[in-house]
Coordinates of C-alpha atoms in Angstrom, one line a residue:
M237 CA 4.0 -0.7 -7.4
D238 CA 4.2 0.8 -10.8
R239 CA 7.3 2.9 -11.9
D240 CA 6.2 6.3 -13.9
E241 CA 7.4 5.9 -17.5
S242 CA 8.2 9.3 -18.0
T243 CA 10.2 9.9 -14.5
G244 CA 11.2 6.4 -13.8
K245 CA 10.0 6.8 -10.0
W246 CA 7.8 4.3 -8.3
Q247 CA 4.4 5.4 -8.0
C248 CA 1.3 4.0 -6.5
P249 CA -0.8 1.9 -9.2
V250 CA -3.9 3.4 -8.5
L251 CA -3.5 7.1 -8.1
N252 CA -0.4 7.5 -10.3
K253 CA 1.1 9.2 -7.7
S254 CA 4.7 9.0 -7.4
F255 CA 6.3 8.0 -4.0
T256 CA 8.4 10.4 -1.8
D257 CA 10.2 10.3 1.3
R258 CA 7.2 12.0 2.7
T259 CA 4.7 9.7 1.4
K260 CA 3.0 7.0 3.7
I261 CA 3.6 3.3 1.9
V262 CA 1.8 0.4 2.8
A263 CA 1.7 -3.2 1.2
I264 CA -1.2 -5.7 1.4
R265 CA 0.2 -9.3 2.0
N266 CA -1.5 -11.9 -0.3
N267 CA -0.4 -15.1 2.0
T268 CA -1.9 -17.8 0.3
H269 CA -0.7 -21.6 1.0
D270 CA 1.5 -21.6 -1.9
N271 CA 2.1 -17.6 -2.5
N272 CA 3.5 -15.2 -0.1
E273 CA 3.6 -11.9 -2.4
A274 CA 2.5 -8.2 -1.2
Y275 CA 1.0 -5.3 -3.5
V276 CA 2.4 -2.1 -2.5
Y277 CA -0.1 1.5 -2.5
S278 CA 0.1 4.8 -0.9
Y279 CA -1.7 5.0 2.2
E280 CA -4.2 7.4 0.8
A281 CA -5.1 5.3 -1.7
Y282 CA -5.5 2.3 0.7
N283 CA -7.3 4.7 3.5
E284 CA -10.1 6.2 0.6
L285 CA -10.8 3.0 -1.3
N286 CA -10.5 0.4 1.7
V287 CA -10.6 1.7 5.1
K288 CA -13.2 4.4 4.8
P289 CA -15.7 2.2 2.9
K290 CA -14.9 -0.8 4.7
N291 CA -13.9 -2.6 1.4
Y292 CA -10.9 -4.8 2.4
V293 CA -10.5 -6.7 -1.0
D294 CA -7.1 -5.7 -2.6
L295 CA -7.1 -2.9 -5.2
T296 CA -4.8 -4.8 -7.7
T297 CA -6.0 -8.5 -7.6
G298 CA -9.5 -8.5 -5.6
K299 CA -8.7 -11.1 -3.1
K300 CA -10.2 -10.4 0.1
F301 CA -7.5 -9.3 3.1
T302 CA -7.8 -8.2 6.8
K303 CA -6.2 -5.2 8.8
K304 CA -3.4 -7.6 9.7
D305 CA -2.5 -8.3 6.2
V306 CA -1.3 -4.4 5.8
L307 CA 2.3 -3.9 6.8
V308 CA 3.1 0.0 6.7
L309 CA 6.4 0.6 5.0
Q310 CA 7.1 3.9 5.4
D311 CA 5.4 7.1 7.7
P312 CA 7.2 10.0 7.6
D313 CA 5.2 10.8 10.2
D314 CA 5.7 8.2 13.0
E315 CA 8.9 9.1 14.8
E316 CA 9.6 5.6 16.1
R317 CA 9.7 4.1 12.4
A318 CA 11.7 6.8 11.0
R319 CA 14.8 6.0 13.2

């Protein structure tokens, strides 16, 4: 996750689009024996660059991941999650 220097808002590091309360946001866990990190992206970037081409390689680190490593942090269209 990056911060837009001109606006100060958090944004997707791949698409450089600011996150809003209407943005679906995912995190991809990078779990290794000595590292427990996650990289945050817009769902749009994840879907277009990972899911559709079936290319499960992290967009920042280049490390392979599985669907189990993907966490939805914000989904404005999911009523259960919005509560």
